[in-house]
Amino acid sequence: MSMMKVPFLDFSPSHSEIKDEITLAFNAVYDSNWYVLGNRVSAFESAYAQFNSTPYAIGVSNGLDALYLSLKVLGITQGDEVIVPSNTYIATALAVSYLGATPIFVEPDPRTYNIDPLRIESAITAKTKAIMPVHLYGQCCEMAAIMEIAERHRLKVVEDNAQAHSATFAGKPTGSWGHSNGTSFYPGKNLGALGDAGAVTTSDAEIAKKVKVLRNYGSQVKYHNETIGHNMRLDELQAGILEVKLRHLQRWTVQRQEIASWYNELLNRVGDLILPYVHPDATHVFHLYVVRTTKRDALQQFLTQEGIGTLIHYPIPPHLQEAYKHLGHAKGAFPIAEEIASTCLSLPLFPGMTFEQANQVSTAIKAFFNK
Ligand SMILES: Cc1ncc(COP(=O)(O)O)c(C=O)c1O
């Protein structure tokens, strides 16, 4: 097989088609004489709020800060417990730890990889204050069941919507279910800035106001500081870029879903591959196309030799990270998360990826299993 390389992620197809629009947005900010928290941030916040079906979106510095601020305004504090999935990027748990609260890990449904609603209740204690569903890889969690459990136990819900802009459950978008929700616009996300950026989304005017104050030094009126705040602001340049990219997101999402459907067909019944499963009431926006195989490491190595980029999301679950040693979870404590971590592999998928590229990836995978 002498073929072209297929990178894991290539920004050039999507970025080249919007370069003129981005240049205009850059020039508008450059010439405006105003670079942090201004008209472009407000305009993007309105556009994103509308897109997300929430009355409020508040632009912040990054996804981790969006999660942290959400938990903070909901009153999560020292000694509280917050339920998080055992298989997530560590940021979800870190936001909890920043407040002196403890992340309580709950195993995912092994089919969807999202937190299993049936396992949540047995993790609830007198100290539990919130649940953080993570819409992993781009598929919306079973939000109806999660909200019902939260209401019954009077818990707050903070969705981690870093990976699933515009995914839905029962037709309702991610980031519009919880009391206060965080999203990331890290460059590789479905909606990505050209640097760090994030947002909090909420339907609660009081929460929105508190987040706005906290992101900007605890201040509404310049030099009047009502609370111990942070500098977690979104800048004008990133907001201007995000505003342009948001206009193209729906089209790019459809492309992602089409590429996923190519893979689904090309990789059907190949080796011991487990392909993505989509819950019948959920939509999946394929931030990542993740397959599983017992031969993961060998397959990854083979694909690397064939010039095909892959990544592992994520190789070590949070409970086994050095950073969380103090929680005392041994290997084997969360076997589903550990099994996913040792078998998952993310294949190349990005807007503008061609059928030839997906076919080349699939052909290489078939060659590996036929060896
Ligand atoms: C699931 C999840 N949560 C939170 C984050 C944190 O976002 P950021 O990198 O913008 O802080 C990310 C991405 O990095 C993520 O994938």
Short mmCIF file of C-alpha atoms and ligand atoms in Angstrom, two decimals:
data_model
loop_
_atom_site.label_atom_id
_atom_site.label_comp_id
_atom_site.label_asym_id
_atom_site.label_seq_id
_atom_site.Cartn_x
_atom_site.Cartn_y
_atom_site.Cartn_z
CA MET A 1 0.00 0.00 0.00
CA SER A 2 1.69 3.16 -1.09
CA MET A 3 -0.65 5.92 -0.10
CA MET A 4 -0.96 9.39 1.34
CA LYS A 5 -0.69 10.06 5.02
CA VAL A 6 -3.94 10.59 6.91
CA PRO A 7 -3.46 12.91 9.89
CA PHE A 8 -5.57 12.40 13.00
CA LEU A 9 -6.81 15.98 12.70
CA ASP A 10 -6.36 18.41 9.83
CA PHE A 11 -7.70 21.94 10.23
CA SER A 12 -6.80 22.98 6.69
CA PRO A 13 -9.97 21.89 4.81
CA SER A 14 -12.33 23.78 7.16
CA HIS A 15 -9.97 26.68 7.90
CA SER A 16 -9.14 27.38 4.25
CA GLU A 17 -12.82 27.75 3.31
CA ILE A 18 -13.41 30.44 5.99
CA LYS A 19 -10.09 32.25 5.80
CA ASP A 20 -11.60 35.41 4.26
CA GLU A 21 -14.33 35.60 6.90
CA ILE A 22 -11.80 35.06 9.69
CA THR A 23 -9.52 37.76 8.27
CA LEU A 24 -12.43 40.23 8.27
CA ALA A 25 -13.24 39.31 11.89
CA PHE A 26 -9.58 39.70 12.88
CA ASN A 27 -9.33 43.09 11.18
CA ALA A 28 -12.54 44.30 12.84
CA VAL A 29 -11.15 43.48 16.30
CA TYR A 30 -7.69 44.81 15.44
CA ASP A 31 -9.13 48.15 14.36
CA SER A 32 -11.63 48.39 17.22
CA ASN A 33 -9.18 49.47 19.91
CA TRP A 34 -10.97 47.12 22.36
CA TYR A 35 -9.62 43.63 23.05
CA VAL A 36 -11.17 42.03 26.15
CA LEU A 37 -14.92 41.71 26.99
CA GLY A 38 -16.48 43.94 24.36
CA ASN A 39 -19.02 43.89 21.53
CA ARG A 40 -17.63 40.76 19.85
CA VAL A 41 -17.90 38.78 23.09
CA SER A 42 -21.50 39.97 23.61
CA ALA A 43 -22.40 39.15 20.00
CA PHE A 44 -20.91 35.67 20.23
CA GLU A 45 -22.63 35.05 23.57
CA SER A 46 -26.03 35.92 22.04
CA ALA A 47 -25.40 33.75 18.99
CA TYR A 48 -24.19 30.78 21.04
CA ALA A 49 -27.08 31.10 23.52
CA GLN A 50 -29.54 30.98 20.64
CA PHE A 51 -27.75 28.07 19.00
CA ASN A 52 -27.75 26.18 22.31
CA SER A 53 -31.43 26.90 23.16
CA THR A 54 -30.49 28.53 26.47
CA PRO A 55 -31.34 32.13 27.38
CA TYR A 56 -27.76 32.76 28.54
CA ALA A 57 -24.24 31.95 27.39
CA ILE A 58 -21.27 33.55 29.13
CA GLY A 59 -17.91 33.47 27.37
CA VAL A 60 -15.00 32.44 29.58
CA SER A 61 -11.32 31.58 29.34
CA ASN A 62 -11.59 27.81 28.72
CA GLY A 63 -13.70 24.70 29.38
CA LEU A 64 -12.17 23.83 32.72
CA ASP A 65 -12.91 27.34 34.03
CA ALA A 66 -16.48 27.09 32.67
CA LEU A 67 -17.01 23.88 34.70
CA TYR A 68 -15.34 25.35 37.79
CA LEU A 69 -17.43 28.56 37.64
CA SER A 70 -20.62 26.52 37.12
CA LEU A 71 -19.96 24.43 40.24
CA LYS A 72 -18.95 27.50 42.21
CA VAL A 73 -22.09 29.53 41.44
CA LEU A 74 -24.21 26.51 42.34
CA GLY A 75 -22.64 26.60 45.79
CA ILE A 76 -20.42 23.52 45.61
CA THR A 77 -17.83 23.83 48.35
CA GLN A 78 -15.36 22.12 50.69
CA GLY A 79 -16.50 18.68 51.85
CA ASP A 80 -19.18 18.22 49.17
CA GLU A 81 -19.30 15.25 46.83
CA VAL A 82 -19.91 15.56 43.09
CA ILE A 83 -20.69 12.59 40.87
CA VAL A 84 -18.58 12.39 37.70
CA PRO A 85 -18.07 9.58 35.17
CA SER A 86 -15.11 7.26 35.80
CA ASN A 87 -14.12 7.61 32.12
CA THR A 88 -13.67 11.25 31.30
CA TYR A 89 -10.94 13.75 30.60
CA ILE A 90 -9.47 14.76 33.96
CA ALA A 91 -10.79 18.35 33.61
CA THR A 92 -14.26 17.27 34.80
CA ALA A 93 -12.83 16.00 38.10
CA LEU A 94 -10.36 18.89 38.46
CA ALA A 95 -13.19 21.44 38.46
CA VAL A 96 -14.63 19.60 41.48
CA SER A 97 -11.26 19.43 43.24
CA TYR A 98 -10.61 23.18 42.79
CA LEU A 99 -13.55 23.83 45.16
CA GLY A 100 -12.32 21.41 47.82
CA ALA A 101 -15.09 18.97 46.92
CA THR A 102 -14.53 15.28 46.10
CA PRO A 103 -15.18 13.72 42.68
CA ILE A 104 -17.16 10.48 43.11
CA PHE A 105 -16.64 8.27 40.09
CA VAL A 106 -19.54 6.38 38.55
CA GLU A 107 -19.05 3.81 35.79
CA PRO A 108 -20.34 4.38 32.23
CA ASP A 109 -22.73 2.31 30.18
CA PRO A 110 -20.24 0.11 28.27
CA ARG A 111 -22.19 0.65 25.03
CA THR A 112 -22.46 4.45 24.97
CA TYR A 113 -19.37 5.20 27.16
CA ASN A 114 -21.50 7.83 28.92
CA ILE A 115 -22.31 7.78 32.66
CA ASP A 116 -24.80 5.00 33.40
CA PRO A 117 -27.96 6.48 34.98
CA LEU A 118 -28.67 3.11 36.62
CA ARG A 119 -25.43 3.35 38.62
CA ILE A 120 -25.82 6.94 39.82
CA GLU A 121 -28.23 6.45 42.72
CA SER A 122 -26.06 4.01 44.66
CA ALA A 123 -23.25 6.61 44.66
CA ILE A 124 -25.43 9.33 46.23
CA THR A 125 -24.69 10.10 49.91
CA ALA A 126 -25.71 12.84 52.34
CA LYS A 127 -22.74 14.85 51.03
CA THR A 128 -23.66 14.64 47.32
CA LYS A 129 -24.49 18.05 45.86
CA ALA A 130 -24.24 17.66 42.10
CA ILE A 131 -23.97 15.34 39.10
CA MET A 132 -21.71 16.14 36.13
CA PRO A 133 -22.71 14.18 33.01
CA VAL A 134 -20.03 14.31 30.31
CA HIS A 135 -21.24 13.94 26.71
CA LEU A 136 -18.20 11.92 25.79
CA TYR A 137 -16.92 11.73 22.21
CA GLY A 138 -19.96 13.77 21.04
CA GLN A 139 -22.91 11.66 22.16
CA CYS A 140 -25.49 13.16 24.50
CA CYS A 141 -25.92 11.36 27.84
CA GLU A 142 -29.30 9.93 28.89
CA MET A 143 -30.30 13.33 30.24
CA ALA A 144 -33.99 12.63 30.96
CA ALA A 145 -33.10 9.90 33.46
CA ILE A 146 -30.23 11.92 34.95
CA MET A 147 -32.42 15.02 35.50
CA GLU A 148 -35.11 12.85 37.10
CA ILE A 149 -32.60 11.38 39.59
CA ALA A 150 -31.21 14.86 40.32
CA GLU A 151 -34.67 16.28 41.00
CA ARG A 152 -35.62 13.40 43.28
CA HIS A 153 -32.44 13.90 45.35
CA ARG A 154 -32.38 17.73 45.05
CA LEU A 155 -29.02 17.70 43.31
CA LYS A 156 -27.63 20.24 40.87
CA VAL A 157 -26.60 19.15 37.37
CA VAL A 158 -23.58 20.57 35.53
CA GLU A 159 -23.21 19.21 32.01
CA ASP A 160 -19.67 18.91 30.68
CA ASN A 161 -20.44 19.80 27.08
CA ALA A 162 -16.84 20.19 25.87
CA GLN A 163 -17.23 17.49 23.22
CA ALA A 164 -20.83 17.63 22.01
CA HIS A 165 -21.90 21.06 20.71
CA SER A 166 -25.37 20.59 19.18
CA ALA A 167 -25.90 16.95 20.14
CA THR A 168 -29.35 16.21 21.61
CA PHE A 169 -31.27 13.81 23.83
CA ALA A 170 -35.01 13.55 23.04
CA GLY A 171 -34.48 16.57 20.76
CA LYS A 172 -33.11 18.84 23.53
CA PRO A 173 -29.52 20.08 23.11
CA THR A 174 -26.55 19.29 25.31
CA GLY A 175 -25.73 22.24 27.54
CA SER A 176 -29.42 23.14 27.96
CA TRP A 177 -30.41 20.48 30.52
CA GLY A 178 -28.32 21.20 33.60
CA HIS A 179 -28.57 24.14 36.01
CA SER A 180 -25.26 25.57 34.81
CA ASN A 181 -23.17 23.97 32.11
CA GLY A 182 -19.65 24.27 30.81
CA THR A 183 -18.29 23.93 27.31
CA SER A 184 -14.84 24.21 25.76
CA PHE A 185 -13.84 25.86 22.51
CA TYR A 186 -10.34 24.39 22.56
CA PRO A 187 -9.14 24.41 18.90
CA GLY A 188 -9.84 20.74 18.18
CA LYS A 189 -13.38 20.78 19.60
CA ASN A 190 -16.38 20.70 17.23
CA LEU A 191 -16.59 24.47 17.68
CA GLY A 192 -13.01 25.56 18.27
CA ALA A 193 -11.27 28.90 18.75
CA LEU A 194 -7.69 29.59 17.67
CA GLY A 195 -6.57 29.34 21.28
CA ASP A 196 -8.22 28.70 24.64
CA ALA A 197 -11.88 29.63 25.09
CA GLY A 198 -15.04 28.31 26.74
CA ALA A 199 -18.56 29.21 27.84
CA VAL A 200 -21.09 28.65 30.59
CA THR A 201 -24.67 28.07 29.43
CA THR A 202 -27.72 28.38 31.67
CA SER A 203 -31.41 29.23 31.69
CA ASP A 204 -31.15 30.95 35.07
CA ALA A 205 -30.66 34.75 35.00
CA GLU A 206 -29.21 34.80 38.53
CA ILE A 207 -26.61 32.14 37.69
CA ALA A 208 -25.67 33.98 34.49
CA LYS A 209 -25.15 37.19 36.44
CA LYS A 210 -22.99 35.49 39.07
CA VAL A 211 -20.78 33.87 36.41
CA LYS A 212 -20.32 37.25 34.69
CA VAL A 213 -19.20 38.80 37.96
CA LEU A 214 -16.86 35.94 38.89
CA ARG A 215 -15.15 35.80 35.48
CA ASN A 216 -14.24 39.49 35.74
CA TYR A 217 -12.55 40.08 39.12
CA GLY A 218 -15.84 39.87 41.04
CA SER A 219 -16.89 43.11 39.45
CA GLN A 220 -19.87 44.49 37.50
CA VAL A 221 -18.81 48.12 37.75
CA LYS A 222 -15.14 48.77 37.07
CA TYR A 223 -13.09 49.00 40.29
CA HIS A 224 -16.07 47.95 42.42
CA ASN A 225 -15.36 44.38 43.57
CA GLU A 226 -18.29 42.69 45.26
CA THR A 227 -16.74 39.26 45.65
CA ILE A 228 -13.38 37.45 45.39
CA GLY A 229 -13.43 36.97 41.63
CA HIS A 230 -11.14 35.61 38.94
CA ASN A 231 -9.71 36.67 35.62
CA MET A 232 -11.48 34.06 33.45
CA ARG A 233 -12.54 36.23 30.55
CA LEU A 234 -13.00 35.53 26.85
CA ASP A 235 -11.15 37.94 24.60
CA GLU A 236 -12.54 39.77 21.61
CA LEU A 237 -10.35 38.05 19.04
CA GLN A 238 -11.41 34.54 20.04
CA ALA A 239 -15.05 35.65 20.25
CA GLY A 240 -14.87 37.14 16.74
CA ILE A 241 -13.37 33.91 15.40
CA LEU A 242 -15.94 31.77 17.22
CA GLU A 243 -18.77 33.88 15.84
CA VAL A 244 -17.58 33.12 12.29
CA LYS A 245 -17.07 29.42 12.98
CA LEU A 246 -20.45 29.04 14.68
CA ARG A 247 -22.09 29.99 11.37
CA HIS A 248 -20.52 26.89 9.80
CA LEU A 249 -20.92 24.47 12.68
CA GLN A 250 -24.10 22.77 11.54
CA ARG A 251 -22.60 21.98 8.15
CA TRP A 252 -19.40 20.67 9.75
CA THR A 253 -21.45 18.53 12.14
CA VAL A 254 -23.26 16.92 9.20
CA GLN A 255 -19.85 16.21 7.62
CA ARG A 256 -18.65 14.57 10.85
CA GLN A 257 -21.76 12.39 10.94
CA GLU A 258 -21.32 11.43 7.29
CA ILE A 259 -17.68 10.42 7.86
CA ALA A 260 -18.81 8.34 10.86
CA SER A 261 -21.39 6.59 8.67
CA TRP A 262 -18.62 5.75 6.12
CA TYR A 263 -16.55 4.20 8.91
CA ASN A 264 -19.60 2.32 10.22
CA GLU A 265 -20.01 0.66 6.83
CA LEU A 266 -16.35 0.16 5.97
CA LEU A 267 -15.45 -1.29 9.37
CA ASN A 268 -18.55 -3.40 9.94
CA ARG A 269 -17.48 -6.86 11.23
CA VAL A 270 -13.78 -6.23 10.87
CA GLY A 271 -11.70 -8.22 13.39
CA ASP A 272 -12.96 -7.81 16.95
CA LEU A 273 -13.66 -4.10 16.43
CA ILE A 274 -16.45 -2.59 18.48
CA LEU A 275 -17.88 0.43 16.62
CA PRO A 276 -19.66 3.41 18.22
CA TYR A 277 -23.17 2.73 19.54
CA VAL A 278 -25.73 5.53 19.52
CA HIS A 279 -28.57 5.45 22.06
CA PRO A 280 -31.93 5.54 20.21
CA ASP A 281 -32.99 8.82 21.91
CA ALA A 282 -29.60 10.52 21.54
CA THR A 283 -27.74 12.15 18.69
CA HIS A 284 -23.99 11.89 18.26
CA VAL A 285 -21.97 14.74 16.72
CA PHE A 286 -18.80 12.62 16.45
CA HIS A 287 -16.27 14.88 18.09
CA LEU A 288 -14.35 11.60 18.06
CA TYR A 289 -14.88 8.31 16.24
CA VAL A 290 -13.76 5.79 18.84
CA VAL A 291 -13.43 2.06 18.15
CA ARG A 292 -12.40 -0.64 20.60
CA THR A 293 -10.26 -3.74 20.12
CA THR A 294 -8.26 -6.06 22.37
CA LYS A 295 -5.38 -5.51 19.91
CA ARG A 296 -5.42 -1.74 20.41
CA ASP A 297 -1.71 -1.09 20.94
CA ALA A 298 -0.62 -3.26 18.01
CA LEU A 299 -3.27 -1.71 15.75
CA GLN A 300 -2.18 1.80 16.70
CA GLN A 301 1.45 0.93 16.00
CA PHE A 302 0.54 -0.59 12.62
CA LEU A 303 -1.51 2.48 11.62
CA THR A 304 1.34 4.77 12.62
CA GLN A 305 3.64 2.81 10.28
CA GLU A 306 1.03 3.21 7.54
CA GLY A 307 1.06 7.00 8.03
CA ILE A 308 -2.33 7.12 9.76
CA GLY A 309 -2.68 9.26 12.88
CA THR A 310 -4.68 7.98 15.83
CA LEU A 311 -5.05 9.01 19.48
CA ILE A 312 -6.28 7.41 22.69
CA HIS A 313 -9.07 9.18 24.62
CA TYR A 314 -7.97 8.47 27.30
CA PRO A 315 -5.15 6.07 28.21
CA ILE A 316 -5.40 6.51 32.01
CA PRO A 317 -8.74 7.10 33.76
CA PRO A 318 -8.77 9.94 36.36
CA HIS A 319 -8.96 7.59 39.38
CA LEU A 320 -5.60 6.02 38.39
CA GLN A 321 -3.83 9.33 37.77
CA GLU A 322 -0.98 10.34 40.08
CA ALA A 323 -2.95 13.55 40.77
CA TYR A 324 -5.76 11.51 42.36
CA LYS A 325 -3.64 9.03 44.31
CA HIS A 326 -4.93 10.57 47.55
CA LEU A 327 -8.46 9.34 46.77
CA GLY A 328 -7.13 5.82 47.29
CA HIS A 329 -8.69 4.06 44.28
CA ALA A 330 -6.75 0.92 43.35
CA LYS A 331 -6.44 -0.57 39.87
CA GLY A 332 -9.65 -2.53 39.29
CA ALA A 333 -11.81 -0.04 41.23
CA PHE A 334 -13.64 1.02 38.05
CA PRO A 335 -13.26 -1.91 35.67
CA ILE A 336 -15.45 -0.55 32.85
CA ALA A 337 -13.48 2.70 32.65
CA GLU A 338 -10.22 0.75 32.81
CA GLU A 339 -11.36 -1.64 30.07
CA ILE A 340 -12.28 1.30 27.81
CA ALA A 341 -8.93 2.97 28.53
CA SER A 342 -7.02 -0.14 27.50
CA THR A 343 -9.03 -0.91 24.33
CA CYS A 344 -10.16 2.41 22.81
CA LEU A 345 -8.69 4.05 19.74
CA SER A 346 -9.81 7.29 18.08
CA LEU A 347 -9.61 7.26 14.27
CA PRO A 348 -9.03 10.33 12.07
CA LEU A 349 -12.20 12.42 11.71
CA PHE A 350 -12.45 16.12 10.87
CA PRO A 351 -14.66 18.33 8.70
CA GLY A 352 -13.49 18.13 5.11
CA MET A 353 -12.02 14.65 5.46
CA THR A 354 -12.62 12.78 2.20
CA PHE A 355 -14.13 9.36 1.54
CA GLU A 356 -10.76 8.34 0.08
CA GLN A 357 -9.11 9.14 3.41
CA ALA A 358 -11.70 7.20 5.42
CA ASN A 359 -11.37 4.32 2.98
CA GLN A 360 -7.61 4.36 3.32
CA VAL A 361 -7.86 4.22 7.12
CA SER A 362 -10.36 1.36 6.89
CA THR A 363 -8.30 -0.55 4.33
CA ALA A 364 -5.27 -0.37 6.61
CA ILE A 365 -7.32 -1.58 9.59
CA LYS A 366 -8.63 -4.52 7.54
CA ALA A 367 -5.08 -5.35 6.45
CA PHE A 368 -4.04 -5.39 10.12
CA PHE A 369 -6.75 -7.85 11.10
CA ASN A 370 -6.12 -10.06 8.05
CA LYS A 371 -2.41 -10.40 8.82
C1 LIG B 1 -14.64 16.29 28.49
C2 LIG B 1 -13.84 17.54 28.65
N1 LIG B 1 -14.06 18.34 29.70
C3 LIG B 1 -13.38 19.49 29.87
C4 LIG B 1 -12.41 19.89 28.98
C5 LIG B 1 -11.63 21.12 29.30
O1 LIG B 1 -11.66 22.10 28.33
P1 LIG B 1 -10.44 23.14 28.16
O2 LIG B 1 -9.28 22.40 27.60
O3 LIG B 1 -10.99 24.18 27.26
O4 LIG B 1 -10.15 23.69 29.54
C6 LIG B 1 -12.15 19.09 27.86
C7 LIG B 1 -11.15 19.45 26.82
O5 LIG B 1 -10.00 19.66 27.01
C8 LIG B 1 -12.86 17.88 27.70
O6 LIG B 1 -12.63 17.08 26.65
#
